[in-house]
């Protein structure tokens, strides 16, 4: 709580005061306390303290000058000298020093008691404190009325502008503007430039306490040589957005932030946080409805589209457009959580992360000018991506490339496996979902985590999967390569890999030897051994096909057993 020197000299008890220096700075000089000090000053004077003195011991001009210099250096608000006993007048050297230092210095008659001055200033400080408390309560009630009357961010922004006559904007946690007050055009432009600058690190750098701020959620930033005041808006312990106030001078910063009671802007931040909380509650309800709707499109074939189209219209989902399904499976969420500094539970952290990834999916689609329908179900990100001009796979690949870059910035080291459906068109959500799911499963099994696989890439594997449960084929495969597998296990010689490499090189012995880094005679020995163990001739294409099919079926079964499927 404080007065200004201008407030002090207007008090009745100061009606006999005479100002000798610094009179033009009275309005900008803060007074938080008053004390009586005589030489020496040492460290007995605080910043923003009005000093009263009789000047005892300062009869010599040099001593008096040193005394005044020490008071100025202590950053006191001003100095009042009682004249008539020890000091008759102020020497020119002291007046000059005070003027050079922009420091108010005054005299008052000896018969004015310091106790009366102190009492008058303390009473004025108390009255100002009471008025501020009343004003805070009034502001708090008015902001509450805005909320109760279904007012939103726009009404709060305009109320702040009306109260402090400074434009304000309210942004989301990304810094994107949600609402602005009257006359905020210049502030909007400054803020947009700031978002593009290297100085902008709103989501990476924690707020540091300013010279004036009483809250760690407040900071002062400079944009285009203009000072902006930025308040962090939090709800449920999470950053929701920011309140930005334009064009504050240093004295205005002190006025707005130097109060010891809750000031108007902190009330406004609370009101904005309530608005964000209300919006989030509505948004979460809408997201639950959207999640359920998208999941219903994916998990079952729609028999009647009439009710579905009605629900889609209420959710503003253009499901008449052509879409293709893309499924992402997070491989190492728990590892990322263990490396994070988040102190919340894993489940709470996971929910936050999945929502942030869904945001990235939405913004990636928006950058490509494509609609996205998404949901997180059964530990998977299920996305239907709008396809334009029939460019299904091209659009999907571009989408995933852009999305990977965004997610890597959000969560470095996060691994996702992707499956992409083949069917891209109108009202084929279930079919495309099944294709993407199959592509994801086969891709993870064949390539491991972190790869993307399309349904078109899985034709051979799908054919094999349809054959793997055939008992007669299982028996034929066992008879064909059983001895080969046993030999590999007992001797540690990978004849299976030798055959696979030989087959890929279309029976070219020289190329196969180079790929396996084997001598030609050693390779020929292995090929003869394969023929004897399988009882098949590598010169007979039908028997080569039988060995190849048997190995593929065995490999598929081995991978499924390894993955616990």
Coordinates of C-alpha atoms in Angstrom, one line a residue:
X1 CA 0.0 0.0 0.0
X2 CA 1.4 3.5 -0.8
X3 CA 0.7 7.2 -1.2
X4 CA 2.5 9.6 -3.5
X5 CA 4.5 12.6 -2.3
X6 CA 1.7 14.7 -3.9
X7 CA -0.8 13.0 -1.5
X8 CA 1.4 13.6 1.4
X9 CA 2.0 17.4 0.9
X10 CA -1.8 17.8 0.6
X11 CA -2.4 16.5 4.1
X12 CA -3.7 19.1 6.6
X13 CA -0.7 18.4 8.9
X14 CA 1.6 19.4 6.0
X15 CA 0.0 22.7 5.2
X16 CA 3.1 24.7 6.3
X17 CA 5.5 22.6 4.3
X18 CA 7.8 24.4 1.8
X19 CA 9.1 22.5 -1.2
X20 CA 12.7 23.4 -2.2
X21 CA 13.6 20.7 -4.8
X22 CA 11.9 17.9 -6.8
X23 CA 8.5 19.5 -6.8
X24 CA 7.8 18.3 -10.3
X25 CA 8.3 14.7 -9.3
X26 CA 5.9 14.5 -6.4
X27 CA 3.1 12.7 -8.3
X28 CA 5.5 9.9 -9.5
X29 CA 7.2 9.4 -6.1
X30 CA 5.8 6.6 -4.0
X31 CA 5.6 6.8 -0.2
X32 CA 5.1 3.5 1.7
X33 CA 6.3 4.5 5.2
X34 CA 7.6 7.4 7.2
X35 CA 10.4 7.6 9.8
X36 CA 12.6 10.0 11.8
X37 CA 16.3 9.7 11.1
X38 CA 19.3 11.8 12.1
X39 CA 22.9 11.4 11.0
X40 CA 24.4 9.0 10.3
X41 CA 22.0 7.3 7.9
X42 CA 23.8 4.0 7.4
X43 CA 21.1 1.3 6.6
X44 CA 18.3 2.6 8.7
X45 CA 16.3 4.1 5.7
X46 CA 14.2 1.9 3.5
X47 CA 13.2 2.4 -0.2
X48 CA 10.0 4.5 -0.6
X49 CA 10.3 5.9 2.9
X50 CA 9.7 9.6 3.7
X51 CA 12.4 10.7 6.0
X52 CA 11.8 13.4 8.7
X53 CA 14.8 15.0 10.4
X54 CA 15.7 17.9 12.7
X55 CA 19.2 18.1 11.1
X56 CA 20.9 17.8 14.4
X57 CA 24.6 17.5 13.9
X58 CA 24.4 18.9 10.4
X59 CA 25.3 22.6 11.2
X60 CA 28.3 22.2 9.0
X61 CA 27.4 22.3 5.3
X62 CA 29.7 19.5 4.4
X63 CA 28.1 17.2 7.0
X64 CA 24.6 18.2 6.0
X65 CA 25.4 17.6 2.3
X66 CA 26.8 14.1 3.1
X67 CA 23.6 13.3 5.2
X68 CA 21.3 14.3 2.3
X69 CA 23.4 12.3 -0.2
X70 CA 23.1 9.2 2.0
X71 CA 19.3 9.6 2.2
X72 CA 19.1 9.9 -1.6
X73 CA 21.3 6.8 -2.1
X74 CA 19.0 4.9 0.2
X75 CA 16.2 5.5 -2.4
X76 CA 14.0 7.2 0.1
X77 CA 10.9 9.0 -1.2
X78 CA 11.9 12.4 0.1
X79 CA 13.4 14.4 3.0
X80 CA 11.6 16.8 5.3
X81 CA 13.8 19.1 7.5
X82 CA 12.3 20.8 10.6
X83 CA 13.9 24.3 10.5
X84 CA 14.3 26.8 13.4
X85 CA 16.5 25.0 15.9
X86 CA 19.5 23.2 14.2
X87 CA 18.9 24.2 10.6
X88 CA 17.8 27.7 9.6
X89 CA 17.8 27.3 5.8
X90 CA 18.8 24.8 3.1
X91 CA 22.2 25.6 1.5
X92 CA 22.2 26.0 -2.3
X93 CA 24.5 23.0 -2.6
X94 CA 21.8 20.7 -1.1
X95 CA 19.0 22.1 -3.2
X96 CA 21.2 21.6 -6.3
X97 CA 22.0 18.0 -5.3
X98 CA 18.3 17.2 -4.8
X99 CA 17.3 18.7 -8.1
X100 CA 20.1 16.8 -9.9
X101 CA 18.8 13.6 -8.2
X102 CA 15.1 14.3 -8.9
X103 CA 14.7 14.0 -5.2
X104 CA 12.0 15.9 -3.3
X105 CA 13.4 17.9 -0.3
X106 CA 11.2 20.1 1.9
X107 CA 11.2 22.1 5.1
X108 CA 8.6 22.5 7.8
X109 CA 8.5 24.9 10.8
X110 CA 10.0 23.6 14.1
X111 CA 6.6 23.9 15.9
X112 CA 5.0 21.1 13.7
X113 CA 5.4 17.9 15.6
X114 CA 6.8 14.9 13.9
X115 CA 4.3 12.7 15.7
X116 CA 1.4 14.6 14.1
X117 CA 3.1 14.1 10.7
X118 CA 3.6 10.4 11.2
X119 CA 0.0 10.0 12.5
X120 CA -1.4 11.9 9.5
X121 CA 0.6 9.8 6.9
X122 CA -0.3 6.5 8.6
X123 CA -4.0 7.4 8.8
X124 CA -3.9 8.3 5.1
X125 CA -2.2 5.0 4.3
X126 CA -4.9 3.1 6.3
X127 CA -7.7 5.0 4.6
X128 CA -6.2 4.3 1.1
X129 CA -5.9 0.6 2.1
X130 CA -9.6 0.6 3.2
X131 CA -10.6 2.2 -0.1
X132 CA -8.6 -0.3 -2.1
X133 CA -10.2 -3.2 -0.2
X134 CA -13.6 -1.8 -0.9
X135 CA -12.7 -1.2 -4.6
X136 CA -11.3 -4.8 -4.8
X137 CA -14.6 -6.2 -3.3
X138 CA -16.6 -4.1 -5.8
X139 CA -14.5 -5.3 -8.7
X140 CA -14.7 -8.9 -7.5
X141 CA -18.5 -8.6 -7.3
X142 CA -18.8 -7.0 -10.8
X143 CA -16.6 -9.7 -12.3
X144 CA -18.6 -12.4 -10.6
X145 CA -21.8 -10.8 -11.9
X146 CA -20.4 -11.1 -15.4
X147 CA -19.8 -14.8 -14.9
X148 CA -23.2 -15.4 -13.3
X149 CA -25.0 -13.5 -16.1
X150 CA -23.3 -15.9 -18.7
X151 CA -20.8 -13.3 -19.7
X152 CA -17.6 -14.5 -21.3
X153 CA -14.1 -13.6 -22.1
X154 CA -15.2 -10.6 -24.3
X155 CA -17.2 -9.0 -21.5
X156 CA -14.3 -9.5 -19.0
X157 CA -11.8 -8.0 -21.5
X158 CA -14.0 -4.9 -22.0
X159 CA -14.5 -4.6 -18.3
X160 CA -10.7 -4.5 -17.7
X161 CA -10.4 -1.9 -20.5
X162 CA -13.1 0.2 -19.0
X163 CA -11.5 0.0 -15.5
X164 CA -7.8 0.8 -16.3
X165 CA -8.2 2.3 -19.8
X166 CA -5.7 -0.1 -21.2
X167 CA -6.4 -2.6 -24.1
X168 CA -6.1 -6.2 -23.2
X169 CA -6.2 -9.5 -25.0
X170 CA -6.9 -13.1 -23.7
X171 CA -5.1 -16.0 -25.4
X172 CA -5.1 -19.7 -25.1
X173 CA -2.0 -21.6 -23.9
X174 CA -0.5 -21.5 -27.3
X175 CA -0.7 -17.8 -27.3
X176 CA -3.5 -17.7 -29.9
X177 CA -5.9 -14.9 -29.3
X178 CA -9.3 -15.9 -28.0
X179 CA -10.8 -12.5 -27.2
X180 CA -9.7 -8.8 -27.2
X181 CA -11.0 -5.6 -25.6
X182 CA -11.9 -2.3 -27.3
X183 CA -9.0 -0.5 -29.0
X184 CA -6.8 -3.5 -29.0
X185 CA -5.7 -3.4 -32.6
X186 CA -2.2 -2.3 -31.9
X187 CA -1.8 -4.8 -29.1
X188 CA -3.0 -7.6 -31.3
X189 CA -0.5 -6.7 -34.0
X190 CA 2.3 -6.5 -31.4
X191 CA 1.4 -9.8 -29.9
X192 CA 1.3 -11.5 -33.3
X193 CA 4.8 -10.2 -34.1
X194 CA 5.9 -11.5 -30.7
X195 CA 4.6 -15.0 -31.4
X196 CA 6.8 -15.1 -34.5
X197 CA 9.9 -13.8 -32.7
X198 CA 12.7 -15.8 -31.1
X199 CA 11.8 -14.3 -27.8
X200 CA 8.5 -16.2 -27.7
X201 CA 8.9 -19.2 -25.5
X202 CA 5.6 -19.2 -23.7
X203 CA 5.3 -22.9 -23.3
X204 CA 8.9 -23.6 -22.6
X205 CA 10.1 -21.0 -20.2
X206 CA 8.6 -20.7 -16.7
X207 CA 7.5 -17.3 -15.5
X208 CA 10.1 -15.4 -13.4
X209 CA 9.1 -13.0 -10.7
X210 CA 9.4 -9.4 -11.9
X211 CA 10.6 -6.4 -9.9
X212 CA 7.1 -5.4 -9.2
X213 CA 4.9 -8.5 -9.4
X214 CA 3.7 -10.2 -6.2
X215 CA 2.7 -13.3 -8.1
X216 CA 5.0 -15.9 -9.8
X217 CA 2.4 -16.1 -12.5
X218 CA 3.1 -12.6 -13.8
X219 CA 5.8 -11.2 -16.0
X220 CA 6.7 -8.1 -17.9
X221 CA 7.7 -8.4 -21.6
X222 CA 8.9 -5.9 -24.2
X223 CA 7.5 -5.8 -27.7
X224 CA 8.4 -3.1 -30.2
X225 CA 9.8 -1.0 -27.4
X226 CA 6.4 -1.2 -25.6
X227 CA 5.8 -2.8 -22.2
X228 CA 3.3 -5.6 -21.9
X229 CA 2.1 -7.3 -18.7
X230 CA 1.4 -11.0 -19.0
X231 CA -0.6 -13.0 -16.5
X232 CA -0.7 -16.8 -16.6
X233 CA -4.2 -18.2 -16.3
X234 CA -4.4 -21.6 -14.5
X235 CA -7.2 -23.9 -13.8
X236 CA -7.0 -27.3 -12.1
X237 CA -3.2 -26.7 -11.8
X238 CA -2.8 -26.5 -15.6
X239 CA -2.0 -23.5 -17.8
X240 CA -5.1 -22.6 -19.7
X241 CA -4.0 -19.3 -21.3
X242 CA -2.8 -15.7 -20.7
X243 CA -4.1 -12.3 -20.1
X244 CA -2.0 -9.5 -21.8
X245 CA -2.3 -5.8 -20.8
X246 CA -0.8 -3.2 -23.1
X247 CA 1.5 -0.2 -22.8
X248 CA 2.3 0.2 -19.1
X249 CA 4.9 2.7 -17.9
X250 CA 7.2 1.9 -14.9
X251 CA 5.0 4.0 -12.6
X252 CA 1.9 2.2 -13.8
X253 CA 3.5 -1.1 -13.2
X254 CA 4.2 -0.1 -9.7
X255 CA 0.7 1.1 -9.3
X256 CA -0.9 -2.1 -10.7
X257 CA 1.5 -4.6 -9.3
X258 CA 3.0 -3.0 -6.2
X259 CA -0.2 -3.4 -4.0
X260 CA -0.1 -5.7 -1.0
X261 CA -3.8 -6.6 -1.4
X262 CA -5.3 -8.4 -4.3
X263 CA -5.5 -6.0 -7.2
X264 CA -8.1 -5.7 -10.0
X265 CA -6.0 -7.6 -12.6
X266 CA -5.7 -10.7 -10.3
X267 CA -9.4 -10.7 -9.8
X268 CA -9.8 -10.5 -13.6
X269 CA -7.4 -13.5 -14.0
X270 CA -9.5 -15.5 -11.6
X271 CA -12.7 -14.6 -13.6
X272 CA -10.9 -15.6 -16.9
X273 CA -9.9 -18.9 -15.3
X274 CA -13.5 -19.6 -14.4
X275 CA -14.5 -18.9 -18.0
X276 CA -11.8 -21.3 -19.2
X277 CA -13.0 -23.9 -16.7
X278 CA -16.5 -23.5 -18.0
X279 CA -15.3 -23.8 -21.6
X280 CA -13.2 -26.8 -20.7
X281 CA -16.2 -28.5 -19.1
X282 CA -18.3 -27.9 -22.1
X283 CA -15.5 -28.9 -24.4
X284 CA -14.9 -32.2 -22.5
X285 CA -18.6 -33.1 -22.8
X286 CA -18.5 -32.3 -26.5
X287 CA -15.3 -34.3 -26.9
X288 CA -16.8 -37.3 -25.2
X289 CA -19.8 -37.1 -27.6
X290 CA -17.4 -36.7 -30.5
X291 CA -15.2 -39.6 -29.3
X292 CA -18.2 -41.9 -28.9
X293 CA -19.5 -40.9 -32.4
X294 CA -16.2 -41.5 -34.2
X295 CA -15.8 -44.8 -32.4
X296 CA -19.3 -45.8 -33.5
X297 CA -18.3 -45.1 -37.1
X298 CA -15.2 -47.2 -36.8
X299 CA -16.3 -50.2 -34.8
X300 CA -19.3 -51.4 -36.7
X301 CA -20.9 -51.2 -40.2
X302 CA -23.7 -48.6 -40.3
X303 CA -27.0 -50.1 -41.4
X304 CA -29.0 -46.8 -41.5
X305 CA -27.3 -43.5 -42.1
X306 CA -30.3 -41.3 -41.3
X307 CA -29.8 -41.1 -37.5
X308 CA -26.0 -41.0 -38.0
X309 CA -26.2 -38.0 -40.4
X310 CA -28.4 -36.2 -37.8
X311 CA -25.8 -36.8 -35.0
X312 CA -23.0 -35.8 -37.3
X313 CA -24.8 -32.5 -38.1
X314 CA -25.3 -31.7 -34.4
X315 CA -21.5 -32.3 -33.9
X316 CA -20.6 -30.3 -37.0
X317 CA -18.9 -33.3 -38.6
X318 CA -19.0 -33.4 -42.4
X319 CA -19.1 -37.2 -42.7
X320 CA -20.4 -36.9 -46.3
X321 CA -16.8 -36.2 -47.4
X322 CA -14.4 -38.9 -48.4
X323 CA -12.1 -40.1 -45.5
X324 CA -9.4 -42.7 -45.0
X325 CA -8.6 -44.2 -41.6
X326 CA -5.2 -43.9 -40.0
X327 CA -4.4 -45.6 -36.6
X328 CA -1.5 -44.7 -34.4
X329 CA -0.3 -47.0 -31.6
X330 CA 1.9 -45.4 -28.9
X331 CA 4.8 -47.7 -28.1
X332 CA 6.6 -46.1 -25.2
X333 CA 4.3 -43.8 -23.2
X334 CA 5.4 -45.2 -19.9
X335 CA 9.0 -44.6 -20.7
X336 CA 8.3 -41.0 -21.7
X337 CA 6.4 -40.5 -18.4
X338 CA 9.3 -41.9 -16.3
X339 CA 11.6 -39.4 -18.0
X340 CA 9.2 -36.5 -17.4
X341 CA 9.3 -34.1 -14.4
X342 CA 5.5 -34.3 -14.1
X343 CA 4.5 -35.2 -10.5
X344 CA 0.9 -36.2 -11.4
X345 CA -0.1 -39.9 -11.7
X346 CA 0.6 -41.8 -14.9
X347 CA -3.1 -41.9 -15.7
X348 CA -3.6 -38.2 -15.3
X349 CA -0.4 -37.5 -17.3
X350 CA -1.5 -39.9 -20.0
X351 CA -4.9 -38.2 -20.4
X352 CA -3.2 -34.9 -20.8
X353 CA -0.7 -36.2 -23.3
X354 CA -3.3 -37.9 -25.4
X355 CA -5.4 -34.8 -25.6
X356 CA -2.4 -32.8 -26.6
X357 CA -1.6 -35.3 -29.3
X358 CA -5.2 -35.1 -30.5
X359 CA -4.7 -31.3 -30.7
X360 CA -1.6 -31.9 -32.9
X361 CA -3.6 -34.2 -35.1
X362 CA -6.3 -31.5 -35.5
X363 CA -3.8 -28.7 -36.3
X364 CA -1.9 -30.9 -38.7
X365 CA -5.1 -31.6 -40.6
X366 CA -6.0 -27.9 -40.5
X367 CA -2.6 -27.0 -42.0
X368 CA -3.4 -29.4 -44.9
X369 CA -6.9 -27.9 -45.2
X370 CA -8.4 -31.3 -44.4
X371 CA -11.1 -32.3 -41.9
X372 CA -10.1 -34.8 -39.2
X373 CA -12.4 -37.0 -37.1
X374 CA -10.5 -38.5 -34.2
X375 CA -10.8 -40.5 -31.1
X376 CA -8.5 -42.3 -28.6
X377 CA -9.8 -45.8 -28.0
X378 CA -8.2 -49.0 -26.7
X379 CA -4.9 -47.3 -26.4
X380 CA -4.9 -46.2 -30.1
X381 CA -5.3 -42.9 -31.9
X382 CA -8.0 -43.4 -34.5
X383 CA -8.1 -40.7 -37.1
X384 CA -10.3 -40.3 -40.2
X385 CA -8.5 -37.9 -42.6
X386 CA -10.4 -36.1 -45.4
X387 CA -9.1 -37.1 -48.8
X388 CA -9.2 -34.5 -51.6
X389 CA -9.0 -35.1 -55.4
X390 CA -8.7 -38.9 -54.8
X391 CA -5.1 -38.5 -53.5
X392 CA -5.6 -41.0 -50.6
X393 CA -2.1 -42.3 -49.9
X394 CA -0.4 -39.1 -50.9
X395 CA -2.4 -37.1 -48.5
X396 CA -2.0 -39.7 -45.7
X397 CA 1.8 -39.8 -46.1
X398 CA 2.0 -36.0 -46.0
X399 CA -0.2 -35.8 -43.0
X400 CA 1.9 -38.4 -41.1
X401 CA 5.2 -36.6 -42.1
X402 CA 3.9 -33.3 -40.7
X403 CA 2.4 -34.9 -37.6
X404 CA 5.6 -36.7 -36.7
X405 CA 7.5 -33.4 -36.7
X406 CA 4.9 -31.8 -34.5
X407 CA 4.8 -34.7 -32.0
X408 CA 8.6 -34.9 -31.9
X409 CA 8.7 -31.3 -30.8
X410 CA 6.0 -32.0 -28.2
X411 CA 7.5 -35.3 -26.9
X412 CA 11.0 -36.0 -28.1
X413 CA 11.7 -39.7 -28.3
X414 CA 8.0 -40.7 -28.4
X415 CA 7.5 -43.7 -30.7
X416 CA 4.2 -44.3 -32.6
X417 CA 3.4 -47.1 -35.0
X418 CA 0.9 -46.4 -37.8
X419 CA -1.5 -48.3 -39.9
X420 CA -3.2 -46.8 -43.0
X421 CA -6.3 -48.1 -44.6
X422 CA -6.8 -48.6 -48.3
X423 CA -10.4 -47.7 -48.8
X424 CA -10.9 -44.0 -49.0
X425 CA -14.3 -42.6 -49.9
X426 CA -17.7 -41.7 -48.6
X427 CA -19.5 -43.7 -45.8
X428 CA -16.7 -46.4 -45.6
X429 CA -15.5 -45.7 -42.1
X430 CA -15.8 -49.2 -40.8
X431 CA -14.1 -50.8 -43.8
X432 CA -11.2 -48.3 -43.7
X433 CA -10.8 -48.8 -39.9
X434 CA -10.5 -52.5 -40.3
X435 CA -7.9 -52.1 -43.0
X436 CA -5.9 -49.7 -41.0
X437 CA -6.1 -52.0 -37.9
X438 CA -4.9 -54.9 -40.0
X439 CA -2.1 -52.8 -41.5
X440 CA -1.0 -51.7 -38.0
X441 CA -1.0 -55.3 -36.6
X442 CA 1.0 -56.7 -39.5
X443 CA 3.4 -53.8 -39.7
X444 CA 4.2 -54.0 -36.0
X445 CA 4.7 -57.8 -36.3
X446 CA 6.8 -57.7 -39.4
X447 CA 8.7 -54.4 -39.0
X448 CA 8.6 -53.7 -35.3
X449 CA 7.7 -50.5 -33.5
X450 CA 7.8 -47.0 -35.0
X451 CA 7.0 -47.9 -38.6
X452 CA 4.0 -47.0 -40.8
X453 CA 2.3 -49.6 -42.9
X454 CA -0.5 -49.4 -45.5
X455 CA -3.2 -52.0 -46.1
X456 CA -1.9 -52.4 -49.6
X457 CA 1.5 -53.6 -48.2
X458 CA -0.1 -56.5 -46.4
X459 CA -1.5 -58.6 -49.3
X460 CA 1.0 -61.5 -48.9
X461 CA 0.7 -61.5 -45.1
X462 CA -3.1 -61.5 -45.2
X463 CA -3.0 -64.4 -47.6
X464 CA -0.7 -66.3 -45.3
X465 CA -2.9 -65.4 -42.3
X466 CA -5.9 -67.0 -44.0
X467 CA -3.8 -70.2 -44.5
X468 CA -2.0 -70.5 -41.1
X469 CA -4.9 -72.3 -39.3
X470 CA -5.2 -75.0 -42.0
X471 CA -4.2 -78.2 -40.3
X472 CA -3.1 -80.1 -43.4
X473 CA -0.9 -77.1 -44.5
X474 CA 0.6 -77.0 -41.0
X475 CA 1.5 -80.7 -41.3
X476 CA 3.0 -80.2 -44.8
X477 CA 5.1 -77.2 -43.6
X478 CA 6.3 -79.2 -40.6
X479 CA 7.3 -82.1 -42.8
X480 CA 9.1 -79.7 -45.2
X481 CA 11.2 -77.6 -42.9
X482 CA 11.0 -79.4 -39.5
X483 CA 14.4 -81.0 -40.0
X484 CA 15.9 -77.8 -41.4
X485 CA 14.8 -75.9 -38.2
X486 CA 16.2 -78.6 -35.9
X487 CA 19.5 -78.6 -37.8
X488 CA 19.7 -74.8 -37.4
X489 CA 19.0 -75.0 -33.7
X490 CA 21.5 -77.8 -33.1
X491 CA 24.4 -76.6 -35.3
X492 CA 23.9 -72.8 -35.1
X493 CA 24.0 -72.5 -38.9
X494 CA 21.1 -70.4 -40.2
X495 CA 20.1 -72.3 -43.2
X496 CA 16.7 -70.6 -43.2
X497 CA 18.3 -67.3 -43.7
X498 CA 20.5 -68.8 -46.4
X499 CA 17.4 -70.0 -48.3
X500 CA 15.6 -66.6 -47.9
X501 CA 18.6 -64.7 -49.3
X502 CA 19.0 -67.3 -52.1
X503 CA 15.3 -66.9 -53.0
X504 CA 15.5 -63.1 -53.0
X505 CA 18.4 -63.3 -55.4
X506 CA 16.4 -65.5 -57.7
X507 CA 18.8 -68.4 -57.4
X508 CA 21.9 -66.5 -58.3
X509 CA 24.7 -68.2 -56.4
X510 CA 27.3 -65.4 -56.9
X511 CA 25.0 -62.7 -55.6
X512 CA 23.8 -64.8 -52.7
X513 CA 27.4 -65.6 -51.7
X514 CA 28.3 -61.9 -51.7
X515 CA 25.2 -60.9 -49.6
X516 CA 26.0 -63.6 -47.1
X517 CA 29.7 -63.0 -47.2
X518 CA 30.4 -66.6 -47.9
X519 CA 32.8 -68.5 -50.2
X520 CA 31.0 -69.9 -53.2
X521 CA 31.8 -73.5 -52.3
X522 CA 30.5 -72.9 -48.7
X523 CA 27.2 -71.6 -50.1
X524 CA 26.9 -74.6 -52.5
X525 CA 27.4 -76.9 -49.5
X526 CA 24.7 -75.1 -47.6
X527 CA 22.3 -75.3 -50.5
X528 CA 22.9 -79.1 -50.9
X529 CA 22.2 -79.4 -47.1
X530 CA 18.9 -77.6 -47.5
X531 CA 17.9 -80.0 -50.3
X532 CA 18.7 -83.0 -48.2
X533 CA 17.0 -81.8 -45.1
X534 CA 13.8 -80.7 -46.9
X535 CA 13.8 -83.5 -49.5
X536 CA 13.2 -80.8 -52.1
X537 CA 15.1 -79.8 -55.2
X538 CA 16.1 -76.2 -55.6
X539 CA 15.9 -76.8 -59.3
X540 CA 12.2 -77.5 -59.0
X541 CA 10.2 -74.2 -58.8
X542 CA 7.2 -75.9 -57.2
X543 CA 9.4 -77.4 -54.4
X544 CA 11.1 -74.0 -53.9
X545 CA 7.7 -72.4 -53.5
X546 CA 6.8 -75.1 -50.9
X547 CA 9.9 -74.3 -48.9
X548 CA 9.3 -70.6 -49.1
X549 CA 5.6 -70.9 -48.1
X550 CA 6.6 -73.2 -45.2
X551 CA 9.2 -70.7 -43.9
X552 CA 6.8 -67.7 -44.2
X553 CA 4.1 -69.6 -42.2
X554 CA 6.7 -70.6 -39.6
X555 CA 8.1 -67.0 -39.4
X556 CA 4.6 -65.6 -38.9
X557 CA 3.8 -68.0 -36.1
X558 CA 7.2 -67.3 -34.4
X559 CA 6.6 -63.5 -34.5
X560 CA 3.1 -64.0 -33.1
X561 CA 4.4 -66.1 -30.2
X562 CA 7.2 -63.5 -29.6
X563 CA 4.6 -60.7 -29.4
X564 CA 2.3 -62.7 -27.2
X565 CA -0.5 -62.8 -29.8

